[in-house]
GROMACS .gro file of C-alpha atoms in nm:
model
  514
    1UNK     CA    1  -0.009  -0.008  -0.002
    2UNK     CA    2   0.127   0.341  -0.098
    3UNK     CA    3   0.266   0.522   0.252
    4UNK     CA    4   0.305   0.117   0.405
    5UNK     CA    5   0.546   0.065   0.668
    6UNK     CA    6   0.366   0.039   0.956
    7UNK     CA    7   0.460  -0.126   1.336
    8UNK     CA    8   0.214  -0.252   1.612
    9UNK     CA    9   0.110   0.095   1.764
   10UNK     CA   10   0.346   0.005   2.049
   11UNK     CA   11   0.650   0.064   1.846
   12UNK     CA   12   0.814  -0.291   1.875
   13UNK     CA   13   1.090  -0.364   2.125
   14UNK     CA   14   1.065  -0.222   2.478
   15UNK     CA   15   0.801  -0.013   2.363
   16UNK     CA   16   0.527  -0.217   2.499
   17UNK     CA   17   0.704  -0.219   2.882
   18UNK     CA   18   0.662   0.186   2.856
   19UNK     CA   19   0.467   0.362   3.176
   20UNK     CA   20   0.355   0.670   3.243
   21UNK     CA   21   0.101   0.872   3.411
   22UNK     CA   22   0.044   1.287   3.324
   23UNK     CA   23   0.176   1.452   3.613
   24UNK     CA   24   0.143   1.840   3.704
   25UNK     CA   25   0.529   1.853   3.652
   26UNK     CA   26   0.430   1.698   3.291
   27UNK     CA   27   0.153   1.974   3.205
   28UNK     CA   28   0.396   2.241   3.367
   29UNK     CA   29   0.663   2.204   3.167
   30UNK     CA   30   0.491   2.145   2.867
   31UNK     CA   31   0.246   2.468   2.880
   32UNK     CA   32   0.585   2.671   2.984
   33UNK     CA   33   0.803   2.500   2.691
   34UNK     CA   34   0.504   2.607   2.469
   35UNK     CA   35   0.482   2.958   2.466
   36UNK     CA   36   0.750   2.975   2.262
   37UNK     CA   37   0.511   2.909   1.960
   38UNK     CA   38   0.287   3.278   2.108
   39UNK     CA   39   0.627   3.422   2.000
   40UNK     CA   40   0.604   3.296   1.668
   41UNK     CA   41   0.246   3.370   1.637
   42UNK     CA   42   0.219   3.750   1.810
   43UNK     CA   43   0.471   3.828   1.543
   44UNK     CA   44   0.275   3.693   1.261
   45UNK     CA   45  -0.015   3.867   1.362
   46UNK     CA   46   0.099   4.191   1.450
   47UNK     CA   47   0.354   4.246   1.144
   48UNK     CA   48   0.061   4.208   0.909
   49UNK     CA   49  -0.129   4.425   1.085
   50UNK     CA   50   0.147   4.703   1.142
   51UNK     CA   51   0.201   4.703   0.778
   52UNK     CA   52  -0.111   4.819   0.716
   53UNK     CA   53  -0.133   5.086   0.968
   54UNK     CA   54  -0.165   5.460   0.828
   55UNK     CA   55   0.047   5.612   1.081
   56UNK     CA   56   0.331   5.359   1.031
   57UNK     CA   57   0.337   5.384   0.667
   58UNK     CA   58   0.373   5.763   0.698
   59UNK     CA   59   0.625   5.737   0.907
   60UNK     CA   60   0.867   5.478   0.735
   61UNK     CA   61   0.737   5.382   0.380
   62UNK     CA   62   0.565   5.689   0.257
   63UNK     CA   63   0.536   5.642  -0.094
   64UNK     CA   64   0.346   5.264  -0.015
   65UNK     CA   65   0.088   5.536   0.189
   66UNK     CA   66   0.053   5.759  -0.096
   67UNK     CA   67  -0.006   5.499  -0.321
   68UNK     CA   68  -0.288   5.334  -0.072
   69UNK     CA   69  -0.413   5.666  -0.083
   70UNK     CA   70  -0.457   5.706  -0.468
   71UNK     CA   71  -0.515   5.350  -0.541
   72UNK     CA   72  -0.787   5.441  -0.776
   73UNK     CA   73  -0.540   5.393  -1.091
   74UNK     CA   74  -0.370   5.086  -0.953
   75UNK     CA   75  -0.530   4.777  -0.981
   76UNK     CA   76  -0.622   4.607  -0.641
   77UNK     CA   77  -0.340   4.388  -0.645
   78UNK     CA   78  -0.070   4.616  -0.669
   79UNK     CA   79  -0.139   4.841  -0.379
   80UNK     CA   80   0.116   4.706  -0.154
   81UNK     CA   81   0.388   4.633  -0.427
   82UNK     CA   82   0.718   4.759  -0.254
   83UNK     CA   83   1.030   4.542  -0.185
   84UNK     CA   84   1.148   4.783   0.135
   85UNK     CA   85   0.776   4.714   0.283
   86UNK     CA   86   0.840   4.354   0.252
   87UNK     CA   87   1.173   4.334   0.400
   88UNK     CA   88   1.065   4.435   0.705
   89UNK     CA   89   0.857   4.133   0.715
   90UNK     CA   90   1.102   3.880   0.578
   91UNK     CA   91   1.449   4.013   0.709
   92UNK     CA   92   1.336   3.825   1.035
   93UNK     CA   93   1.266   3.537   0.871
   94UNK     CA   94   1.617   3.546   0.722
   95UNK     CA   95   1.798   3.609   1.056
   96UNK     CA   96   1.605   3.312   1.203
   97UNK     CA   97   1.733   3.102   0.919
   98UNK     CA   98   2.109   3.195   0.997
   99UNK     CA   99   2.031   3.133   1.370
  100UNK     CA  100   1.911   2.805   1.355
  101UNK     CA  101   2.275   2.655   1.305
  102UNK     CA  102   2.342   2.819   1.604
  103UNK     CA  103   2.035   2.714   1.807
  104UNK     CA  104   2.159   2.329   1.684
  105UNK     CA  105   2.484   2.348   1.850
  106UNK     CA  106   2.324   2.505   2.177
  107UNK     CA  107   2.054   2.277   2.203
  108UNK     CA  108   2.300   1.970   2.140
  109UNK     CA  109   2.585   2.077   2.394
  110UNK     CA  110   2.422   2.307   2.648
  111UNK     CA  111   2.027   2.143   2.651
  112UNK     CA  112   1.692   2.233   2.517
  113UNK     CA  113   1.637   2.464   2.803
  114UNK     CA  114   1.935   2.688   2.707
  115UNK     CA  115   1.802   2.723   2.398
  116UNK     CA  116   1.478   2.848   2.474
  117UNK     CA  117   1.635   3.114   2.712
  118UNK     CA  118   1.812   3.233   2.481
  119UNK     CA  119   1.534   3.255   2.241
  120UNK     CA  120   1.369   3.453   2.492
  121UNK     CA  121   1.598   3.697   2.588
  122UNK     CA  122   1.684   3.761   2.180
  123UNK     CA  123   1.270   3.798   2.153
  124UNK     CA  124   1.274   4.048   2.404
  125UNK     CA  125   1.527   4.321   2.306
  126UNK     CA  126   1.402   4.264   1.913
  127UNK     CA  127   1.066   4.399   2.070
  128UNK     CA  128   1.251   4.691   2.278
  129UNK     CA  129   1.414   4.807   1.961
  130UNK     CA  130   1.117   4.815   1.736
  131UNK     CA  131   0.891   4.981   1.961
  132UNK     CA  132   1.155   5.244   2.019
  133UNK     CA  133   1.222   5.270   1.656
  134UNK     CA  134   1.323   5.590   1.509
  135UNK     CA  135   1.421   5.469   1.139
  136UNK     CA  136   1.411   5.202   0.917
  137UNK     CA  137   1.765   5.095   1.037
  138UNK     CA  138   1.633   5.063   1.360
  139UNK     CA  139   1.319   4.876   1.221
  140UNK     CA  140   1.536   4.576   1.067
  141UNK     CA  141   1.782   4.562   1.315
  142UNK     CA  142   1.532   4.442   1.609
  143UNK     CA  143   1.330   4.243   1.333
  144UNK     CA  144   1.659   4.068   1.312
  145UNK     CA  145   1.676   3.985   1.674
  146UNK     CA  146   1.316   3.894   1.699
  147UNK     CA  147   1.424   3.641   1.399
  148UNK     CA  148   1.704   3.526   1.642
  149UNK     CA  149   1.447   3.479   1.874
  150UNK     CA  150   1.190   3.300   1.685
  151UNK     CA  151   1.545   3.028   1.543
  152UNK     CA  152   1.601   2.966   1.870
  153UNK     CA  153   1.226   2.904   1.966
  154UNK     CA  154   1.098   2.700   1.686
  155UNK     CA  155   1.385   2.491   1.674
  156UNK     CA  156   1.362   2.372   2.046
  157UNK     CA  157   1.044   2.399   2.151
  158UNK     CA  158   0.891   2.093   1.896
  159UNK     CA  159   1.155   1.894   1.995
  160UNK     CA  160   1.130   1.982   2.396
  161UNK     CA  161   0.785   1.870   2.373
  162UNK     CA  162   0.809   1.588   2.166
  163UNK     CA  163   1.102   1.412   2.378
  164UNK     CA  164   0.849   1.505   2.704
  165UNK     CA  165   0.595   1.362   2.605
  166UNK     CA  166   0.492   0.966   2.619
  167UNK     CA  167   0.404   0.835   2.282
  168UNK     CA  168   0.044   0.799   2.331
  169UNK     CA  169  -0.003   1.146   2.364
  170UNK     CA  170   0.289   1.323   2.156
  171UNK     CA  171   0.060   1.416   1.888
  172UNK     CA  172  -0.136   1.605   2.105
  173UNK     CA  173   0.116   1.772   2.328
  174UNK     CA  174   0.360   1.911   2.043
  175UNK     CA  175   0.039   2.088   1.888
  176UNK     CA  176   0.052   2.299   2.237
  177UNK     CA  177   0.324   2.459   2.010
  178UNK     CA  178   0.085   2.525   1.693
  179UNK     CA  179  -0.223   2.616   1.925
  180UNK     CA  180   0.028   2.872   2.112
  181UNK     CA  181   0.137   3.037   1.793
  182UNK     CA  182  -0.284   3.072   1.671
  183UNK     CA  183  -0.341   3.183   1.979
  184UNK     CA  184  -0.061   3.486   1.945
  185UNK     CA  185  -0.206   3.557   1.589
  186UNK     CA  186  -0.512   3.587   1.734
  187UNK     CA  187  -0.466   3.831   2.019
  188UNK     CA  188  -0.216   4.028   1.800
  189UNK     CA  189  -0.465   4.103   1.585
  190UNK     CA  190  -0.739   4.235   1.830
  191UNK     CA  191  -0.420   4.419   1.966
  192UNK     CA  192  -0.378   4.609   1.621
  193UNK     CA  193  -0.760   4.694   1.624
  194UNK     CA  194  -0.718   4.866   1.968
  195UNK     CA  195  -0.431   5.071   1.815
  196UNK     CA  196  -0.443   5.133   1.457
  197UNK     CA  197  -0.617   5.476   1.494
  198UNK     CA  198  -0.373   5.585   1.751
  199UNK     CA  199  -0.029   5.795   1.553
  200UNK     CA  200   0.194   5.589   1.802
  201UNK     CA  201  -0.033   5.270   1.824
  202UNK     CA  202   0.227   5.079   1.586
  203UNK     CA  203   0.475   5.099   1.878
  204UNK     CA  204   0.225   4.953   2.146
  205UNK     CA  205   0.160   4.700   1.914
  206UNK     CA  206   0.526   4.581   1.854
  207UNK     CA  207   0.602   4.673   2.225
  208UNK     CA  208   0.385   4.453   2.348
  209UNK     CA  209   0.592   4.115   2.195
  210UNK     CA  210   0.812   4.179   2.538
  211UNK     CA  211   0.506   4.012   2.735
  212UNK     CA  212   0.497   3.638   2.559
  213UNK     CA  213   0.914   3.686   2.562
  214UNK     CA  214   0.911   3.801   2.932
  215UNK     CA  215   0.675   3.483   3.043
  216UNK     CA  216   0.841   3.230   2.819
  217UNK     CA  217   1.210   3.318   3.024
  218UNK     CA  218   1.089   3.364   3.345
  219UNK     CA  219   0.889   3.022   3.286
  220UNK     CA  220   1.191   2.858   3.126
  221UNK     CA  221   1.401   2.916   3.453
  222UNK     CA  222   1.171   2.675   3.603
  223UNK     CA  223   1.192   2.437   3.331
  224UNK     CA  224   1.354   2.077   3.365
  225UNK     CA  225   1.585   1.950   3.100
  226UNK     CA  226   1.451   1.694   2.863
  227UNK     CA  227   1.571   1.332   2.973
  228UNK     CA  228   1.699   1.261   2.630
  229UNK     CA  229   1.917   1.575   2.641
  230UNK     CA  230   2.051   1.541   2.978
  231UNK     CA  231   2.105   1.192   2.876
  232UNK     CA  232   2.328   1.302   2.566
  233UNK     CA  233   2.495   1.518   2.784
  234UNK     CA  234   2.587   1.181   3.012
  235UNK     CA  235   2.399   1.350   3.341
  236UNK     CA  236   2.230   0.948   3.354
  237UNK     CA  237   2.154   0.961   3.690
  238UNK     CA  238   1.956   1.371   3.678
  239UNK     CA  239   1.810   1.216   3.350
  240UNK     CA  240   1.635   0.907   3.515
  241UNK     CA  241   1.495   1.105   3.817
  242UNK     CA  242   1.360   1.380   3.549
  243UNK     CA  243   1.211   1.080   3.345
  244UNK     CA  244   1.068   0.942   3.653
  245UNK     CA  245   0.927   1.249   3.795
  246UNK     CA  246   0.763   1.350   3.382
  247UNK     CA  247   0.621   1.005   3.386
  248UNK     CA  248   0.480   1.012   3.751
  249UNK     CA  249   0.624   0.644   3.772
  250UNK     CA  250   0.954   0.449   3.916
  251UNK     CA  251   0.899   0.195   3.647
  252UNK     CA  252   1.084   0.339   3.356
  253UNK     CA  253   1.358   0.114   3.334
  254UNK     CA  254   1.230   0.008   2.957
  255UNK     CA  255   1.225   0.365   2.813
  256UNK     CA  256   1.563   0.476   2.995
  257UNK     CA  257   1.743   0.205   2.841
  258UNK     CA  258   1.644   0.331   2.515
  259UNK     CA  259   1.722   0.674   2.608
  260UNK     CA  260   2.115   0.527   2.697
  261UNK     CA  261   2.089   0.288   2.392
  262UNK     CA  262   2.031   0.602   2.172
  263UNK     CA  263   2.240   0.846   2.342
  264UNK     CA  264   2.571   0.599   2.238
  265UNK     CA  265   2.467   0.602   1.912
  266UNK     CA  266   2.456   0.958   1.908
  267UNK     CA  267   2.796   1.028   2.084
  268UNK     CA  268   2.936   0.800   1.801
  269UNK     CA  269   2.850   1.063   1.569
  270UNK     CA  270   3.082   1.374   1.574
  271UNK     CA  271   2.919   1.568   1.314
  272UNK     CA  272   2.551   1.557   1.296
  273UNK     CA  273   2.492   1.777   0.971
  274UNK     CA  274   2.746   1.537   0.770
  275UNK     CA  275   2.580   1.232   0.931
  276UNK     CA  276   2.211   1.355   0.822
  277UNK     CA  277   2.333   1.337   0.491
  278UNK     CA  278   2.456   0.944   0.520
  279UNK     CA  279   2.205   0.691   0.327
  280UNK     CA  280   2.062   0.542   0.636
  281UNK     CA  281   1.929   0.911   0.714
  282UNK     CA  282   1.768   0.957   0.345
  283UNK     CA  283   1.373   0.945   0.472
  284UNK     CA  284   1.456   1.191   0.758
  285UNK     CA  285   1.631   1.441   0.505
  286UNK     CA  286   1.415   1.428   0.250
  287UNK     CA  287   1.066   1.429   0.429
  288UNK     CA  288   1.116   1.600   0.764
  289UNK     CA  289   1.403   1.812   0.690
  290UNK     CA  290   1.333   1.952   0.339
  291UNK     CA  291   0.994   1.815   0.180
  292UNK     CA  292   0.751   1.899   0.452
  293UNK     CA  293   0.895   2.244   0.613
  294UNK     CA  294   0.918   2.399   0.236
  295UNK     CA  295   0.572   2.241   0.151
  296UNK     CA  296   0.388   2.408   0.468
  297UNK     CA  297   0.520   2.765   0.340
  298UNK     CA  298   0.393   2.675  -0.008
  299UNK     CA  299   0.056   2.626   0.088
  300UNK     CA  300  -0.002   2.992   0.050
  301UNK     CA  301  -0.098   3.039   0.357
  302UNK     CA  302   0.066   3.361   0.432
  303UNK     CA  303  -0.104   3.487   0.119
  304UNK     CA  304  -0.429   3.391   0.241
  305UNK     CA  305  -0.400   3.571   0.573
  306UNK     CA  306  -0.290   3.885   0.366
  307UNK     CA  307  -0.539   3.871   0.126
  308UNK     CA  308  -0.870   3.887   0.387
  309UNK     CA  309  -0.864   4.228   0.506
  310UNK     CA  310  -0.895   4.350   0.107
  311UNK     CA  311  -1.196   4.097   0.085
  312UNK     CA  312  -1.317   4.224   0.370
  313UNK     CA  313  -1.326   4.585   0.290
  314UNK     CA  314  -1.477   4.524  -0.025
  315UNK     CA  315  -1.792   4.381   0.211
  316UNK     CA  316  -1.819   4.737   0.368
  317UNK     CA  317  -1.695   4.678   0.681
  318UNK     CA  318  -1.437   4.946   0.634
  319UNK     CA  319  -1.237   5.020   0.928
  320UNK     CA  320  -1.363   4.711   1.100
  321UNK     CA  321  -1.219   4.516   0.825
  322UNK     CA  322  -0.902   4.429   1.014
  323UNK     CA  323  -1.109   4.327   1.327
  324UNK     CA  324  -1.370   4.071   1.112
  325UNK     CA  325  -1.095   3.921   0.924
  326UNK     CA  326  -0.894   3.832   1.214
  327UNK     CA  327  -1.155   3.686   1.389
  328UNK     CA  328  -1.274   3.444   1.134
  329UNK     CA  329  -0.926   3.360   0.987
  330UNK     CA  330  -0.705   3.356   1.291
  331UNK     CA  331  -1.002   3.205   1.456
  332UNK     CA  332  -1.056   2.905   1.218
  333UNK     CA  333  -0.651   2.854   1.293
  334UNK     CA  334  -0.717   2.793   1.665
  335UNK     CA  335  -1.028   2.570   1.598
  336UNK     CA  336  -0.831   2.346   1.345
  337UNK     CA  337  -0.558   2.341   1.599
  338UNK     CA  338  -0.786   2.224   1.857
  339UNK     CA  339  -0.928   1.958   1.632
  340UNK     CA  340  -0.576   1.813   1.554
  341UNK     CA  341  -0.495   1.827   1.890
  342UNK     CA  342  -0.795   1.601   2.011
  343UNK     CA  343  -0.784   1.366   1.681
  344UNK     CA  344  -0.444   1.310   1.565
  345UNK     CA  345  -0.321   1.026   1.814
  346UNK     CA  346  -0.665   0.837   1.723
  347UNK     CA  347  -0.708   0.901   1.315
  348UNK     CA  348  -0.289   0.954   1.257
  349UNK     CA  349  -0.094   1.210   1.088
  350UNK     CA  350  -0.126   1.075   0.769
  351UNK     CA  351  -0.520   1.104   0.746
  352UNK     CA  352  -0.532   1.469   0.849
  353UNK     CA  353  -0.241   1.584   0.546
  354UNK     CA  354  -0.439   1.388   0.295
  355UNK     CA  355  -0.816   1.503   0.348
  356UNK     CA  356  -0.757   1.867   0.448
  357UNK     CA  357  -0.474   1.842   0.118
  358UNK     CA  358  -0.778   1.787  -0.099
  359UNK     CA  359  -0.984   2.032   0.076
  360UNK     CA  360  -0.711   2.308   0.070
  361UNK     CA  361  -0.670   2.256  -0.344
  362UNK     CA  362  -1.046   2.279  -0.388
  363UNK     CA  363  -1.016   2.598  -0.226
  364UNK     CA  364  -0.738   2.780  -0.336
  365UNK     CA  365  -0.929   2.716  -0.729
  366UNK     CA  366  -1.255   2.798  -0.597
  367UNK     CA  367  -1.093   3.173  -0.500
  368UNK     CA  368  -0.869   3.163  -0.847
  369UNK     CA  369  -1.203   3.126  -1.041
  370UNK     CA  370  -1.396   3.403  -0.849
  371UNK     CA  371  -1.113   3.657  -0.894
  372UNK     CA  372  -1.030   3.601  -1.199
  373UNK     CA  373  -1.420   3.668  -1.258
  374UNK     CA  374  -1.528   3.928  -1.047
  375UNK     CA  375  -1.205   4.145  -0.925
  376UNK     CA  376  -0.862   4.330  -1.008
  377UNK     CA  377  -0.960   4.654  -1.154
  378UNK     CA  378  -1.069   4.857  -0.845
  379UNK     CA  379  -1.431   4.671  -0.884
  380UNK     CA  380  -1.528   4.614  -0.546
  381UNK     CA  381  -1.717   4.251  -0.485
  382UNK     CA  382  -2.074   4.249  -0.464
  383UNK     CA  383  -2.153   4.104  -0.097
  384UNK     CA  384  -2.287   3.773  -0.221
  385UNK     CA  385  -1.943   3.713  -0.409
  386UNK     CA  386  -1.763   3.868  -0.075
  387UNK     CA  387  -1.949   3.600   0.131
  388UNK     CA  388  -1.848   3.308  -0.043
  389UNK     CA  389  -1.505   3.452  -0.035
  390UNK     CA  390  -1.486   3.441   0.294
  391UNK     CA  391  -1.638   3.092   0.354
  392UNK     CA  392  -1.382   2.935   0.128
  393UNK     CA  393  -1.119   3.166   0.311
  394UNK     CA  394  -1.223   3.019   0.640
  395UNK     CA  395  -1.224   2.645   0.544
  396UNK     CA  396  -0.865   2.699   0.360
  397UNK     CA  397  -0.779   2.844   0.708
  398UNK     CA  398  -0.929   2.530   0.889
  399UNK     CA  399  -0.791   2.262   0.673
  400UNK     CA  400  -0.437   2.414   0.712
  401UNK     CA  401  -0.470   2.475   1.113
  402UNK     CA  402  -0.551   2.081   1.135
  403UNK     CA  403  -0.247   1.960   0.899
  404UNK     CA  404  -0.011   2.142   0.772
  405UNK     CA  405  -0.001   2.404   1.017
  406UNK     CA  406   0.037   2.197   1.354
  407UNK     CA  407   0.175   1.867   1.141
  408UNK     CA  408   0.448   2.027   0.957
  409UNK     CA  409   0.622   2.118   1.294
  410UNK     CA  410   0.458   1.762   1.446
  411UNK     CA  411   0.615   1.531   1.216
  412UNK     CA  412   0.946   1.645   1.146
  413UNK     CA  413   0.997   1.625   1.544
  414UNK     CA  414   0.943   1.310   1.603
  415UNK     CA  415   1.083   1.132   1.282
  416UNK     CA  416   1.517   1.196   1.362
  417UNK     CA  417   1.755   0.951   1.553
  418UNK     CA  418   1.890   1.124   1.891
  419UNK     CA  419   2.225   1.113   1.692
  420UNK     CA  420   2.082   1.377   1.416
  421UNK     CA  421   1.778   1.516   1.628
  422UNK     CA  422   1.897   1.844   1.692
  423UNK     CA  423   2.080   1.896   1.315
  424UNK     CA  424   1.770   1.768   1.158
  425UNK     CA  425   1.544   2.041   1.351
  426UNK     CA  426   1.774   2.292   1.283
  427UNK     CA  427   1.755   2.237   0.927
  428UNK     CA  428   1.358   2.234   0.977
  429UNK     CA  429   1.352   2.539   1.084
  430UNK     CA  430   1.588   2.688   0.828
  431UNK     CA  431   1.429   2.532   0.579
  432UNK     CA  432   1.117   2.693   0.668
  433UNK     CA  433   1.251   2.963   0.750
  434UNK     CA  434   1.369   3.026   0.391
  435UNK     CA  435   1.039   2.975   0.213
  436UNK     CA  436   0.891   3.191   0.423
  437UNK     CA  437   1.131   3.470   0.371
  438UNK     CA  438   1.106   3.405   0.014
  439UNK     CA  439   0.756   3.382   0.051
  440UNK     CA  440   0.750   3.691   0.252
  441UNK     CA  441   0.971   3.887  -0.003
  442UNK     CA  442   0.808   3.804  -0.315
  443UNK     CA  443   0.416   3.729  -0.246
  444UNK     CA  444   0.333   4.132  -0.312
  445UNK     CA  445   0.510   4.167  -0.611
  446UNK     CA  446   0.380   3.806  -0.743
  447UNK     CA  447   0.045   3.919  -0.656
  448UNK     CA  448   0.066   4.216  -0.884
  449UNK     CA  449   0.165   4.085  -1.161
  450UNK     CA  450  -0.006   3.716  -1.172
  451UNK     CA  451  -0.335   3.821  -0.992
  452UNK     CA  452  -0.540   3.549  -0.955
  453UNK     CA  453  -0.280   3.317  -1.116
  454UNK     CA  454  -0.090   3.298  -0.759
  455UNK     CA  455  -0.386   3.080  -0.623
  456UNK     CA  456  -0.352   2.843  -0.873
  457UNK     CA  457   0.008   2.815  -0.801
  458UNK     CA  458  -0.034   2.731  -0.459
  459UNK     CA  459  -0.325   2.483  -0.560
  460UNK     CA  460  -0.089   2.306  -0.760
  461UNK     CA  461   0.203   2.307  -0.523
  462UNK     CA  462  -0.073   2.149  -0.256
  463UNK     CA  463  -0.145   1.873  -0.519
  464UNK     CA  464   0.219   1.793  -0.529
  465UNK     CA  465   0.302   1.761  -0.140
  466UNK     CA  466  -0.052   1.566  -0.089
  467UNK     CA  467   0.087   1.290  -0.344
  468UNK     CA  468   0.411   1.335  -0.135
  469UNK     CA  469   0.257   1.210   0.163
  470UNK     CA  470   0.067   0.985   0.015
  471UNK     CA  471   0.310   0.792  -0.124
  472UNK     CA  472   0.668   0.856   0.089
  473UNK     CA  473   0.529   0.912   0.473
  474UNK     CA  474   0.473   0.609   0.695
  475UNK     CA  475   0.182   0.660   0.992
  476UNK     CA  476   0.378   0.783   1.303
  477UNK     CA  477   0.141   0.758   1.568
  478UNK     CA  478   0.159   0.653   1.930
  479UNK     CA  479   0.491   0.499   1.787
  480UNK     CA  480   0.781   0.596   2.041
  481UNK     CA  481   1.000   0.832   1.963
  482UNK     CA  482   1.357   0.636   2.011
  483UNK     CA  483   1.187   0.354   1.765
  484UNK     CA  484   1.041   0.573   1.448
  485UNK     CA  485   1.332   0.403   1.243
  486UNK     CA  486   1.162   0.068   1.244
  487UNK     CA  487   0.896   0.229   1.016
  488UNK     CA  488   1.145   0.306   0.771
  489UNK     CA  489   1.290  -0.046   0.732
  490UNK     CA  490   0.910  -0.163   0.659
  491UNK     CA  491   0.855   0.115   0.404
  492UNK     CA  492   0.788  -0.015   0.006
  493UNK     CA  493   1.040   0.266  -0.083
  494UNK     CA  494   1.244   0.370   0.233
  495UNK     CA  495   1.378   0.004   0.338
  496UNK     CA  496   1.609  -0.040   0.053
  497UNK     CA  497   1.794   0.277   0.222
  498UNK     CA  498   1.798   0.095   0.566
  499UNK     CA  499   1.805  -0.263   0.516
  500UNK     CA  500   2.250  -0.248   0.392
  501UNK     CA  501   2.306  -0.056   0.686
  502UNK     CA  502   2.091  -0.215   0.928
  503UNK     CA  503   2.244  -0.550   0.836
  504UNK     CA  504   2.615  -0.404   0.962
  505UNK     CA  505   2.458  -0.240   1.278
  506UNK     CA  506   2.342  -0.628   1.376
  507UNK     CA  507   2.689  -0.769   1.239
  508UNK     CA  508   2.866  -0.514   1.451
  509UNK     CA  509   2.680  -0.597   1.788
  510UNK     CA  510   2.714  -0.962   1.732
  511UNK     CA  511   3.107  -0.874   1.708
  512UNK     CA  512   3.084  -0.658   1.992
  513UNK     CA  513   2.895  -0.931   2.235
  514UNK     CA  514   3.147  -1.190   2.120
   0.00000   0.00000   0.00000
């Protein structure tokens, strides 16, 4: 069967002996760590709103402000086409991209907790600089500091959550990251609405980013390190104590032994990035490090979030357009995250990827056809067509919110072996931020030239990525994180990359026993 390669629900090996209870200590650790998503989400929500505020545009991007006021001679698609304005957004993602390599070193050698703290401090400093910016240079430098914070946070938080969570609830726990991201976007849009009419309101919107950063830093001071990281650092006794406390039982011998064996394999790897390129790690490289993070951005989600206010304005909501668009679009994101959290460990990752992919393709085609027939030359949409587009966009956002949004972080964080986990997660964030930056920098100009065709391009990408998942990704639900490698050995395609290496490892183990 396409996408085959399953092991039993417990993952085989020692997994059937794993025991756990949900403890308050575990809940505290995962909730505090998940605050890292709110940094990413708040910035996504704030930056989109601030760049449409008249007072912000007048102070830093006067040409865009002037064009916005004199838009009658322009097509609606080209109103915000300005490379400096898009640089304000994309500079953060380029900085996040570069910072992931440093984050990988810190995460592996100093621990997951250290990376979380570094990310919180950098994000806090960036928010302060943006709030008091006097020129474009200060804005860009502040954005870069925010990017470093997001690079560290996005590299570490999904990893932290996956390592702390028991296998049977790992999907739901990991998706706390996506939930806090969507809540951050949701709150940021309401903040923008409250501040947009004040001459200095944009400063308050940007400055309030210090709050989630401060919460993450203070909470991070009390976070435990993950047992995986402690074992990797050679702190075995401490690692076992944390594992017992997190699992709520002293019967952790089976899981702890698996961690030790994974750590021993990891210590033999001196160059994790180079190891990631080895043949035996080809599935993780192609699916986790390259495919999924790139495809997550090629869904066109950012374009839909940008375009929503224009559609709502055409409905006659006027100054309230941003409030309505943020309520519906980001509300759909939050709802999607909650649906995914509730069902992903029951229905599986593949089910959400595939059904949502089909739905997103249909939505993109519907938007493109509707805009091709009714929009683009300064002509307002009729109310009926506007309502239809609002419904379609909400369905698209809901589909993304329960599939590529949360699973784009969950699946990569759970498929890398310990020896390449930090390097792999760095690659995930790096590729994700690269495509985010490129789309942020190129979307407005592409919208201006391709017009409604840009939505057909995204629809084509979604078709490709849905086929990618169908044929190449095995189901990972409830499989212990240290035993994901068993999936590749049984997969119709990937087993050809694993068989030879596994035979060599078995021979080496037998020789060691002799």
